[in-house]
CSV table of N, CA and C in Angstrom, one decimal:
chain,number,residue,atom,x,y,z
W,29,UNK,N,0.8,-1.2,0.0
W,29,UNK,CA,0.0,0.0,0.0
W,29,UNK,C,0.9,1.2,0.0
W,30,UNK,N,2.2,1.2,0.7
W,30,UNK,CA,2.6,2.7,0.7
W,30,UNK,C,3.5,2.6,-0.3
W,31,UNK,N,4.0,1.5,-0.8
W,31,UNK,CA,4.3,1.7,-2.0
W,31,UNK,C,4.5,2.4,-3.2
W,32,UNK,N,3.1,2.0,-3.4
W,32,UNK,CA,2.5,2.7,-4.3
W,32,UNK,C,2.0,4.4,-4.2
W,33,UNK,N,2.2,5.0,-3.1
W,33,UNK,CA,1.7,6.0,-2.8
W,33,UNK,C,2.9,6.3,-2.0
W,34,UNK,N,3.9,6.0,-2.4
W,34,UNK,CA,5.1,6.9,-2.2
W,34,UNK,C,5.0,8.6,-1.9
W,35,UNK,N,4.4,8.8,-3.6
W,35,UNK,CA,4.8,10.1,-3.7
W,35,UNK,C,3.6,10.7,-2.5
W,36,UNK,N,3.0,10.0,-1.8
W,36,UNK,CA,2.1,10.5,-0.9
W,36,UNK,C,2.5,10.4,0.7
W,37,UNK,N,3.3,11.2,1.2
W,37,UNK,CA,3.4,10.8,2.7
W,37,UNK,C,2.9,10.9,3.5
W,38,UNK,N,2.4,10.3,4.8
W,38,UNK,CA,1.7,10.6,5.8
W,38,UNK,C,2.4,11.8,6.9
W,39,UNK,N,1.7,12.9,6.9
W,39,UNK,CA,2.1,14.2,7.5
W,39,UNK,C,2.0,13.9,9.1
W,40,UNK,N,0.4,13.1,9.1
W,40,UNK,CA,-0.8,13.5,10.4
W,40,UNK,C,-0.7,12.1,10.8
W,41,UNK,N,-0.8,11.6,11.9
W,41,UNK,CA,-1.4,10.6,12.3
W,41,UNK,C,-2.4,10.4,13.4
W,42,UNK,N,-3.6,10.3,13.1
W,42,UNK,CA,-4.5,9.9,14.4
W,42,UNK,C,-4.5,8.5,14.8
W,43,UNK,N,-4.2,8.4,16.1
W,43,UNK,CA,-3.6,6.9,16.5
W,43,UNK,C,-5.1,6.0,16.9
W,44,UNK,N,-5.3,4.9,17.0
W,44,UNK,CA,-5.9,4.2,17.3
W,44,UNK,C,-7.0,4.6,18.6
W,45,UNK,N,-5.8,5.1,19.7
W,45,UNK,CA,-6.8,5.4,20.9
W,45,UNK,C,-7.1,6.7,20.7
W,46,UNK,N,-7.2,7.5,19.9
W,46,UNK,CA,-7.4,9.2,19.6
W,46,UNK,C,-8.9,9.0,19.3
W,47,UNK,N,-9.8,10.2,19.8
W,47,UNK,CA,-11.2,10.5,18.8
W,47,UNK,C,-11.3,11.6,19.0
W,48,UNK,N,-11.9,12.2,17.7
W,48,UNK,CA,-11.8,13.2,18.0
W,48,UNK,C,-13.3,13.8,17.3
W,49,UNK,N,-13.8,15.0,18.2
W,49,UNK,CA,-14.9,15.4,17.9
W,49,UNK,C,-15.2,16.7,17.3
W,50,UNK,N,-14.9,17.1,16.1
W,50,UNK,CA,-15.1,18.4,15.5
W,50,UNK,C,-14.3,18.1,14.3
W,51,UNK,N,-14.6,18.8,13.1
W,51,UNK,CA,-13.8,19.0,11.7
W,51,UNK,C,-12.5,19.0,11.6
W,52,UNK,N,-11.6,18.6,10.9
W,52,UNK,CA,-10.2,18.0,10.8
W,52,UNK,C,-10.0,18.6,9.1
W,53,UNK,N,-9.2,20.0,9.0
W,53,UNK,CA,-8.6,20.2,8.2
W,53,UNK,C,-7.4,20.5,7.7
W,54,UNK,N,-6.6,19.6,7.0
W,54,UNK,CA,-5.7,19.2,6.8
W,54,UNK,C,-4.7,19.6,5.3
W,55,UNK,N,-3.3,19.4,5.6
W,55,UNK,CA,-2.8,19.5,4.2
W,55,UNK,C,-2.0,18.3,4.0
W,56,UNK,N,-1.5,17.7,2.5
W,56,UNK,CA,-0.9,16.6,2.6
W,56,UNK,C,-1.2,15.2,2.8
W,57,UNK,N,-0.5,14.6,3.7
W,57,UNK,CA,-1.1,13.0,3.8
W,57,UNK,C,-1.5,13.1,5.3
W,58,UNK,N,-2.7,12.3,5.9
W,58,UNK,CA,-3.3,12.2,7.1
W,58,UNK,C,-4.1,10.5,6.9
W,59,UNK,N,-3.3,10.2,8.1
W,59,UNK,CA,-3.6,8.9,8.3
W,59,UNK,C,-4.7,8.3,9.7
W,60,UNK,N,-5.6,8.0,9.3
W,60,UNK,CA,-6.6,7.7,10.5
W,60,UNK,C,-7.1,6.4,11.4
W,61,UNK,N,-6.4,6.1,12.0
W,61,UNK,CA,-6.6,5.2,12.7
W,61,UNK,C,-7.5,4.8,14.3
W,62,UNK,N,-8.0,6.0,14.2
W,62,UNK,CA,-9.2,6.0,15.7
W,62,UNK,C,-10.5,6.8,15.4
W,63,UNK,N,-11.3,7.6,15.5
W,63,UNK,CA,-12.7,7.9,15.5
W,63,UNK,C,-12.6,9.3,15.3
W,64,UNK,N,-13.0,9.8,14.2
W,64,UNK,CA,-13.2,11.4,13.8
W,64,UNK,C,-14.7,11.7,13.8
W,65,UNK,N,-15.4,12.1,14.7
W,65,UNK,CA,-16.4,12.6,14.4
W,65,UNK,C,-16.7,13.9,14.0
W,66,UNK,N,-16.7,14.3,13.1
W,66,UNK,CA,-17.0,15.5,12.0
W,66,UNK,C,-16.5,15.7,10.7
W,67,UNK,N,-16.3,16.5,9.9
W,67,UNK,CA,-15.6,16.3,8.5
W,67,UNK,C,-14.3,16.7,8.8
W,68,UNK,N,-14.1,15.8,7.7
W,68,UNK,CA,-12.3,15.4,7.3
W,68,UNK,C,-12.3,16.0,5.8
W,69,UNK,N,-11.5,17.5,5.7
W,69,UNK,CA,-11.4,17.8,4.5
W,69,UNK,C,-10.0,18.5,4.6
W,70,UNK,N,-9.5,18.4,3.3
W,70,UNK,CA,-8.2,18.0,2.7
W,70,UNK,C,-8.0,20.0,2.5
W,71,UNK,N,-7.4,20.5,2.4
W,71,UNK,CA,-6.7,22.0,1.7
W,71,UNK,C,-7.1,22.3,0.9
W,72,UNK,N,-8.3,22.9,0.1
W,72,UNK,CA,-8.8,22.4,-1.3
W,72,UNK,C,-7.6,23.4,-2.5
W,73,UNK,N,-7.0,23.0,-3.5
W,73,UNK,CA,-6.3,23.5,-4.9
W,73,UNK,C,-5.1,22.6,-4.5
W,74,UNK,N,-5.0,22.3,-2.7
W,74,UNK,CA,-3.7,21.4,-2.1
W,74,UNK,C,-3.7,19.8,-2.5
W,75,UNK,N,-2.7,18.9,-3.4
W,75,UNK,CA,-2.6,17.3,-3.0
W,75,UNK,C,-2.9,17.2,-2.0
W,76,UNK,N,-4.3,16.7,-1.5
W,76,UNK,CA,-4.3,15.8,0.0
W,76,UNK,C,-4.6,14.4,-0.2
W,77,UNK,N,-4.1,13.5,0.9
W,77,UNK,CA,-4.4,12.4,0.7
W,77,UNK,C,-4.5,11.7,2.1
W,78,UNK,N,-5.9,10.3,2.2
W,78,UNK,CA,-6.2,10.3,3.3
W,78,UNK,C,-5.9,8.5,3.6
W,79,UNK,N,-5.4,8.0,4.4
W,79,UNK,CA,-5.4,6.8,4.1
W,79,UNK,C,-6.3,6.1,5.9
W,80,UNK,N,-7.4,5.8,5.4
W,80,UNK,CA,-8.7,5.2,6.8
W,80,UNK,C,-8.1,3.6,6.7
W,81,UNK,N,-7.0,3.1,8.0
W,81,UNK,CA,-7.2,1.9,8.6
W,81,UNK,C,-8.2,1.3,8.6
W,82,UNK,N,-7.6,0.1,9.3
W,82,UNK,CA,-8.9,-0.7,9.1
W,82,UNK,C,-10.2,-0.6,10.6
W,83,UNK,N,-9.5,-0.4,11.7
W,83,UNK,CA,-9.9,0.4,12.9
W,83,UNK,C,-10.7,1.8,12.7
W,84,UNK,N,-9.8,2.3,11.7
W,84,UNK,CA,-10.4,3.8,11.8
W,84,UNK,C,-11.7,3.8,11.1
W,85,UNK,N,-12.2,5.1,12.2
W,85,UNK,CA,-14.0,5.2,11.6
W,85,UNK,C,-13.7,6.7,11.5
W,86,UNK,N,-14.9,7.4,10.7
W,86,UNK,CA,-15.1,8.3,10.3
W,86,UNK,C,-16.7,9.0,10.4
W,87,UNK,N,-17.3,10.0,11.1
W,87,UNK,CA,-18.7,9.5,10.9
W,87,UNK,C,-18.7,11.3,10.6
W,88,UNK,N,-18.4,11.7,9.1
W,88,UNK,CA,-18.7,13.2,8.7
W,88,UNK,C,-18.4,12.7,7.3
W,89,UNK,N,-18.4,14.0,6.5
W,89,UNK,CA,-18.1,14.3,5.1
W,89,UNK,C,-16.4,14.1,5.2
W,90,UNK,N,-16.1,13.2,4.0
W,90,UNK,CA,-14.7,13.2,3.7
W,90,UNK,C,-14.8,13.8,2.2
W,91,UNK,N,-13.2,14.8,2.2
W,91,UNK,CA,-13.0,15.8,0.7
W,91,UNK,C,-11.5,15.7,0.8
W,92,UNK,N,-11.5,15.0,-0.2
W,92,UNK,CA,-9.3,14.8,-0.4
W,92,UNK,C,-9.2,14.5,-1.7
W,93,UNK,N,-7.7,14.7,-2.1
W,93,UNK,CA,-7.6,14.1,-3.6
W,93,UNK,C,-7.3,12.6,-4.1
W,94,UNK,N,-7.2,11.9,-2.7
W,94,UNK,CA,-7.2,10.9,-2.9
W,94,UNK,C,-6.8,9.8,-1.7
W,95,UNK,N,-7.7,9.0,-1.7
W,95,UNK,CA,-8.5,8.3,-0.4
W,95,UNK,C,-7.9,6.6,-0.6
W,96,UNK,N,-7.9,6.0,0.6
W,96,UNK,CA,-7.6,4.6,0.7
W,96,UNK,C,-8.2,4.1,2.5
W,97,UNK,N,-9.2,3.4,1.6
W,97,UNK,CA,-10.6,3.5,2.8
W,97,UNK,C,-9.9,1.6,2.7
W,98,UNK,N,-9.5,1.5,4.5
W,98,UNK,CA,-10.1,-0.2,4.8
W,98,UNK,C,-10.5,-0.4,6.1
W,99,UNK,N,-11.4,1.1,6.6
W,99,UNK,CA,-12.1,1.0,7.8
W,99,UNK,C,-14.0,1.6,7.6
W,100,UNK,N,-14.4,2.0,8.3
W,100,UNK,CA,-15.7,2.7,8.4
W,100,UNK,C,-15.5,4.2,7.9
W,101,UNK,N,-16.6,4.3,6.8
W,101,UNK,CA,-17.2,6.1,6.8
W,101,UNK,C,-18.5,6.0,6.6
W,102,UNK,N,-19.1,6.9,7.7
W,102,UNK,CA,-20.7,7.2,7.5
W,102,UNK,C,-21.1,8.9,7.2
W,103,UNK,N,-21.0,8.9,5.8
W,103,UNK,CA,-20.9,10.1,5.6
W,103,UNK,C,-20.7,10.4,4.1
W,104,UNK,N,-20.8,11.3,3.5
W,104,UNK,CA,-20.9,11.2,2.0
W,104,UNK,C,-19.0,11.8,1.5
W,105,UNK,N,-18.6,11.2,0.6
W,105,UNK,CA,-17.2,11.1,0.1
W,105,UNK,C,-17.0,11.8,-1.2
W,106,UNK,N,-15.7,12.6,-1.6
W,106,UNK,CA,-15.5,13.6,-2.4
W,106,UNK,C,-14.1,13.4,-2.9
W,107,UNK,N,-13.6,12.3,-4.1
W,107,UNK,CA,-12.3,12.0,-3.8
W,107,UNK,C,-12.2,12.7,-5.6
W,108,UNK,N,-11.2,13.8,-5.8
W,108,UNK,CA,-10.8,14.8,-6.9
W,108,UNK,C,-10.0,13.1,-7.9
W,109,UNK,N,-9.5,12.4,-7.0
W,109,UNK,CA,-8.6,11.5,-7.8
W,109,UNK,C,-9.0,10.0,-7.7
W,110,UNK,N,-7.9,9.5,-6.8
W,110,UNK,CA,-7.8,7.9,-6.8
W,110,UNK,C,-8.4,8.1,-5.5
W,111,UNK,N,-9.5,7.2,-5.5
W,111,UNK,CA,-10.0,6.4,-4.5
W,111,UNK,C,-10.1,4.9,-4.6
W,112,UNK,N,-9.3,4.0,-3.5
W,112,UNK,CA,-9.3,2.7,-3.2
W,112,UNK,C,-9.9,2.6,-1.8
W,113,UNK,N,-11.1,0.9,-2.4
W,113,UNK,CA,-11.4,1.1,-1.4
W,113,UNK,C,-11.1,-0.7,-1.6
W,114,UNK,N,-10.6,-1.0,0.5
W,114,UNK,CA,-10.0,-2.5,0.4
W,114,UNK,C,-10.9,-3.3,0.8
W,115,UNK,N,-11.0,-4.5,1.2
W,115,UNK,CA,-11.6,-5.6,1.5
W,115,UNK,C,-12.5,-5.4,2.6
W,116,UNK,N,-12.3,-4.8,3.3
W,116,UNK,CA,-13.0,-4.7,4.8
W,116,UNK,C,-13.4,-3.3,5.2
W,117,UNK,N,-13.2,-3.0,3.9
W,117,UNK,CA,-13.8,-1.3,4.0
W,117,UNK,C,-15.3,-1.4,4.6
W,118,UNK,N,-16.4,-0.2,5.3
W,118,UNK,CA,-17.3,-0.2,5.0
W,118,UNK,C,-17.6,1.7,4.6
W,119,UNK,N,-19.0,1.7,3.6
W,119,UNK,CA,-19.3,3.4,3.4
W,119,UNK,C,-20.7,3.4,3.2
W,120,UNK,N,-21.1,4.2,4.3
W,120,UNK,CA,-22.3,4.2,4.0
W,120,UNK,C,-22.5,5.7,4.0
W,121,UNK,N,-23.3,6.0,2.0
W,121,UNK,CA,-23.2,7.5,2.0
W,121,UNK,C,-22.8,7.6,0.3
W,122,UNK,N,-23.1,8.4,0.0
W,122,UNK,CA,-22.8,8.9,-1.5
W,122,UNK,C,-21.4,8.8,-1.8
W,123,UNK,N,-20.6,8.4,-3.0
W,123,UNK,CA,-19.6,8.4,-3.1
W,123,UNK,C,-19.0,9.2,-4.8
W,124,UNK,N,-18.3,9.8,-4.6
W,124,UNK,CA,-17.9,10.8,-5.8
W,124,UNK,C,-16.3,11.1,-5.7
W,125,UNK,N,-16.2,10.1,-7.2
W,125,UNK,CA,-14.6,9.8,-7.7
W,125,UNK,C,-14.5,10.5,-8.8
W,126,UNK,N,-12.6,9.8,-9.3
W,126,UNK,CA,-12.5,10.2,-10.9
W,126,UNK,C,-12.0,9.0,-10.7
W,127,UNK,N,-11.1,7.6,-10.3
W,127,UNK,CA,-10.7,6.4,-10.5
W,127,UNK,C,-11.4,5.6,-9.2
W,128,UNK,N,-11.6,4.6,-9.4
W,128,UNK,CA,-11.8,3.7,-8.6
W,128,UNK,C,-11.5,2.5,-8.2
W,129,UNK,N,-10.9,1.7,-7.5
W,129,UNK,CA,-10.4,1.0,-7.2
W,129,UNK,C,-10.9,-0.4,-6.0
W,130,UNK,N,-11.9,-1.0,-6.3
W,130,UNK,CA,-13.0,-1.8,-5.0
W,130,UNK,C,-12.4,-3.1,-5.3
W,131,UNK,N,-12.0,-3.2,-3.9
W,131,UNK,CA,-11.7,-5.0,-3.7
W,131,UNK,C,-13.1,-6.2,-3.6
W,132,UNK,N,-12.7,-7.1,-3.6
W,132,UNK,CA,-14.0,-7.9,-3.2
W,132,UNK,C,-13.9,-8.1,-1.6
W,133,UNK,N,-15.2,-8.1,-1.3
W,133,UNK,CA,-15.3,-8.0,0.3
W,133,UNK,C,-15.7,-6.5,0.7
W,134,UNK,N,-15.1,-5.4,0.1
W,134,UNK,CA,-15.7,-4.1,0.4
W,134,UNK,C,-17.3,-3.6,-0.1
W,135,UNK,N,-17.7,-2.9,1.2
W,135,UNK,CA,-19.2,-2.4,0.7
W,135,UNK,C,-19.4,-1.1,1.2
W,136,UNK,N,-20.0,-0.7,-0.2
W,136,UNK,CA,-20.8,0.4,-0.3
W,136,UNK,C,-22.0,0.6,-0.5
W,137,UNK,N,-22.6,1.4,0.5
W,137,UNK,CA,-23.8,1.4,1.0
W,137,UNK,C,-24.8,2.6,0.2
W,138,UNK,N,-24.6,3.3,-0.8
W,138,UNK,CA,-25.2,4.5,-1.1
W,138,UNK,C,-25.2,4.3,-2.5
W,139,UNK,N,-24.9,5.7,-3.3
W,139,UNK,CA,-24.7,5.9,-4.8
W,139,UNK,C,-23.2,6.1,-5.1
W,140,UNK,N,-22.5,5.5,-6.1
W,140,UNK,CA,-21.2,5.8,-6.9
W,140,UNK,C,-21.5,6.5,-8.3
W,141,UNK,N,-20.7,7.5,-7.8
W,141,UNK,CA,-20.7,9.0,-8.7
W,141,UNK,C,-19.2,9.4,-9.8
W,142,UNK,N,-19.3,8.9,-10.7
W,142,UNK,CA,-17.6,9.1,-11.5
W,142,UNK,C,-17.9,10.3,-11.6
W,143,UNK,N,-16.7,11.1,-11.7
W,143,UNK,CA,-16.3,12.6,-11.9
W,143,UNK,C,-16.2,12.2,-13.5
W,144,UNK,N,-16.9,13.6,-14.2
W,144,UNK,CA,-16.6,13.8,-15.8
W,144,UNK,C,-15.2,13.8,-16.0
W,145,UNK,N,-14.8,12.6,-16.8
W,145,UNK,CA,-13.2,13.1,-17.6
W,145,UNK,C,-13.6,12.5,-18.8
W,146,UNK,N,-12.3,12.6,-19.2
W,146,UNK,CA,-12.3,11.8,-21.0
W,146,UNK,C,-12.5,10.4,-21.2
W,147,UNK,N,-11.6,9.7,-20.0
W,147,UNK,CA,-11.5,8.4,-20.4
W,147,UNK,C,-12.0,7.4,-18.7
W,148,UNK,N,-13.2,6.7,-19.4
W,148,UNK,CA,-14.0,6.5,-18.0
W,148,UNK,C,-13.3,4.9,-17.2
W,149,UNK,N,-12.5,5.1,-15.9
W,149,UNK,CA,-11.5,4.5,-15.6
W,149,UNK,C,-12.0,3.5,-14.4
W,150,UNK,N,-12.1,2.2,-14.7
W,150,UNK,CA,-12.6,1.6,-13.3
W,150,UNK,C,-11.7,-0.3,-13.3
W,151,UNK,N,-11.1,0.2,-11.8
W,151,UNK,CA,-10.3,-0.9,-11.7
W,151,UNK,C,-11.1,-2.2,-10.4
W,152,UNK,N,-11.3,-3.4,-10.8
W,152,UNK,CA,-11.9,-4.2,-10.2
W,152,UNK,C,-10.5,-5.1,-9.5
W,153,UNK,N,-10.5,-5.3,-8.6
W,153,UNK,CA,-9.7,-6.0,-7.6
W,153,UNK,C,-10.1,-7.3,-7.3
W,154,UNK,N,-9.1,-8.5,-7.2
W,154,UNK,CA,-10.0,-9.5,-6.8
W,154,UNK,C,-9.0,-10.3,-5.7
W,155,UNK,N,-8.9,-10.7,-4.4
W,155,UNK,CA,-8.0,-10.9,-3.8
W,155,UNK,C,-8.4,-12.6,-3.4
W,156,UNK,N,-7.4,-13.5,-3.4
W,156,UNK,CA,-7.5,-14.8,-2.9
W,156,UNK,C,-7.7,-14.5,-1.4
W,157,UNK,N,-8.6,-15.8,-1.8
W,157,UNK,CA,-8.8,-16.4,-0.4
W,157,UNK,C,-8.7,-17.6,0.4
């Protein structure tokens, strides 16, 4: 996972035993691993990028350029770029991409919304078991 998202580093980290109650606005990479209750929104014209554990919950609006969900969001989603979502993800709530990325085992509970571009981009994941 961080591999591939090198060029994305984690700035922020909310740890596992952290929660936190009010809006979380951020620049860069922010990593969530314990309970945000309120919106999680990224710098907007800024690369942000969010990466939700599998622990981590979220219960507001998430707005970043690009998201990697394998915990809980109850709340509607706004990803400018790449959004992956992994096996054990859950979202319940509208969702609004430009790439996609869904493992099997992940669920989404609302409507999936591609962002207008040229070339309509959808990656299917399939992971052994």
């Amino acid at each position: 996972m961080f591999e591939r998202n090198a060029k994305n580093p984690i700035d922020t980290l909310i740890g596992a035993s952290t929660r936190i109650e009010g809006d979380v606005l951020f620049c860069g990479g922010l990593r969530i691993d314990g309970h945000v209750r309120g919106n999680v929104t990224g710098e907007p014209g800024e690369p942000t990028h969010v990466v939700l554990g599998e622990a981590g919950r979220i219960d507001g609006e998430v707005r970043c350029s690009s998201l990697v969900v394998s915990g809980e969001i109850n709340g509607p989603v706004y990803v400018s770029e790449m959004l992956e979502i992994q096996p054990k993800a859950r979202i319940v709530g509208e969702v609004y991409y430009k790439v996609l990325e869904m493992h099997s085992g992940a669920l989404v509970q609302g409507k999936l919304s591609r962002h207008d571009s040229a070339d309509p981009v959808l990656h299917l994941a399939v992971s052994e078991m």
